[in-house]
Amino acid sequence: MTVHIAKVKVRPRKNLPPNVCAVELSNMLGCWAATGDVLASNQCQAAAESLFQCMRTAPVRGKQPRSSINYHLARLGRNSK
């Protein structure tokens, strides 16, 4: 069901902040892929430690608020009929 309402403007979504530990995680996954064993803790110790430190110091993001655009469009649709 599509609702067409004249002169309605919707703000674009805000950009999400970049993942701060993406590099460390990719290094850890790359190390696991290179060794061929996920349980190889000796070979991947440096990558695991850097990922652990990054996740320990990363800022905690709260839950993103749910968009209310559908609610407001439904209200406008009811009023325009």
mmCIF file of C-alpha atoms in Angstrom:
data_model
loop_
_atom_site.group_PDB
_atom_site.id
_atom_site.type_symbol
_atom_site.label_atom_id
_atom_site.label_comp_id
_atom_site.label_asym_id
_atom_site.label_seq_id
_atom_site.Cartn_x
_atom_site.Cartn_y
_atom_site.Cartn_z
ATOM 1 C CA MET A 1 0.000 0.000 0.000
ATOM 2 C CA THR A 2 1.456 3.298 -1.083
ATOM 3 C CA VAL A 3 0.296 6.623 0.292
ATOM 4 C CA HIS A 4 0.862 9.688 -1.841
ATOM 5 C CA ILE A 5 0.733 12.935 0.095
ATOM 6 C CA ALA A 6 1.650 16.221 -1.510
ATOM 7 C CA LYS A 7 4.313 18.445 0.036
ATOM 8 C CA VAL A 8 5.721 15.931 2.502
ATOM 9 C CA LYS A 9 9.422 16.179 3.200
ATOM 10 C CA VAL A 10 11.360 13.404 4.917
ATOM 11 C CA ARG A 11 14.768 14.015 6.386
ATOM 12 C CA PRO A 12 17.421 11.513 5.284
ATOM 13 C CA ARG A 13 18.752 9.021 7.817
ATOM 14 C CA LYS A 14 21.762 10.053 9.819
ATOM 15 C CA ASN A 15 24.971 8.262 8.992
ATOM 16 C CA LEU A 16 25.946 5.584 11.462
ATOM 17 C CA PRO A 17 29.293 6.038 13.180
ATOM 18 C CA PRO A 18 32.047 3.851 11.750
ATOM 19 C CA ASN A 19 32.882 0.584 13.458
ATOM 20 C CA VAL A 20 35.924 1.454 15.552
ATOM 21 C CA CYS A 21 37.281 -2.107 15.834
ATOM 22 C CA ALA A 22 36.778 -3.179 12.216
ATOM 23 C CA VAL A 23 40.516 -3.241 11.452
ATOM 24 C CA GLU A 24 41.348 -5.334 14.502
ATOM 25 C CA LEU A 25 38.504 -7.741 13.781
ATOM 26 C CA SER A 26 39.591 -8.190 10.175
ATOM 27 C CA ASN A 27 43.159 -8.833 11.370
ATOM 28 C CA MET A 28 41.868 -11.498 13.758
ATOM 29 C CA LEU A 29 39.749 -13.169 11.071
ATOM 30 C CA GLY A 30 42.641 -12.980 8.619
ATOM 31 C CA CYS A 31 44.935 -14.648 11.130
ATOM 32 C CA TRP A 32 42.407 -17.434 11.671
ATOM 33 C CA ALA A 33 42.060 -17.888 7.912
ATOM 34 C CA ALA A 34 45.841 -17.996 7.453
ATOM 35 C CA THR A 35 46.396 -20.599 10.171
ATOM 36 C CA GLY A 36 43.346 -22.621 9.159
ATOM 37 C CA ASP A 37 42.429 -23.218 12.790
ATOM 38 C CA VAL A 38 40.148 -21.040 14.887
ATOM 39 C CA LEU A 39 41.550 -22.515 18.081
ATOM 40 C CA ALA A 40 45.154 -21.605 17.189
ATOM 41 C CA SER A 41 45.662 -19.143 20.028
ATOM 42 C CA ASN A 42 49.470 -19.051 19.866
ATOM 43 C CA GLN A 43 49.743 -17.800 16.287
ATOM 44 C CA CYS A 44 46.981 -15.219 16.648
ATOM 45 C CA GLN A 45 47.825 -13.948 20.127
ATOM 46 C CA ALA A 46 48.831 -10.445 18.987
ATOM 47 C CA ALA A 47 45.711 -9.994 16.863
ATOM 48 C CA ALA A 48 43.495 -11.270 19.678
ATOM 49 C CA GLU A 49 45.105 -8.920 22.183
ATOM 50 C CA SER A 50 44.711 -5.877 19.916
ATOM 51 C CA LEU A 51 41.032 -6.754 19.316
ATOM 52 C CA PHE A 52 40.479 -7.230 23.045
ATOM 53 C CA GLN A 53 42.041 -3.845 23.860
ATOM 54 C CA CYS A 54 40.063 -2.095 21.140
ATOM 55 C CA MET A 55 36.761 -3.530 22.334
ATOM 56 C CA ARG A 56 37.614 -2.705 25.924
ATOM 57 C CA THR A 57 38.250 0.979 25.121
ATOM 58 C CA ALA A 58 35.554 1.427 22.435
ATOM 59 C CA PRO A 59 32.716 3.796 23.331
ATOM 60 C CA VAL A 60 29.448 2.057 24.079
ATOM 61 C CA ARG A 61 26.682 2.987 21.692
ATOM 62 C CA GLY A 62 23.162 3.017 22.990
ATOM 63 C CA LYS A 63 20.180 1.609 21.190
ATOM 64 C CA GLN A 64 19.250 3.690 18.155
ATOM 65 C CA PRO A 65 15.817 5.305 18.450
ATOM 66 C CA ARG A 66 13.232 3.731 16.190
ATOM 67 C CA SER A 67 12.116 5.882 13.274
ATOM 68 C CA SER A 68 8.639 7.324 13.631
ATOM 69 C CA ILE A 69 8.155 8.175 9.958
ATOM 70 C CA ASN A 70 5.583 5.412 9.373
ATOM 71 C CA TYR A 71 3.518 6.631 12.318
ATOM 72 C CA HIS A 72 3.483 10.205 11.053
ATOM 73 C CA LEU A 73 2.727 9.190 7.468
ATOM 74 C CA ALA A 74 -0.197 7.094 8.665
ATOM 75 C CA ARG A 75 -1.568 10.073 10.602
ATOM 76 C CA LEU A 76 -1.207 12.328 7.573
ATOM 77 C CA GLY A 77 -2.898 9.705 5.380
ATOM 78 C CA ARG A 78 -5.901 9.503 7.702
ATOM 79 C CA ASN A 79 -6.284 13.279 7.794
ATOM 80 C CA SER A 80 -6.005 13.769 4.027
ATOM 81 C CA LYS A 81 -8.927 11.459 3.137
#
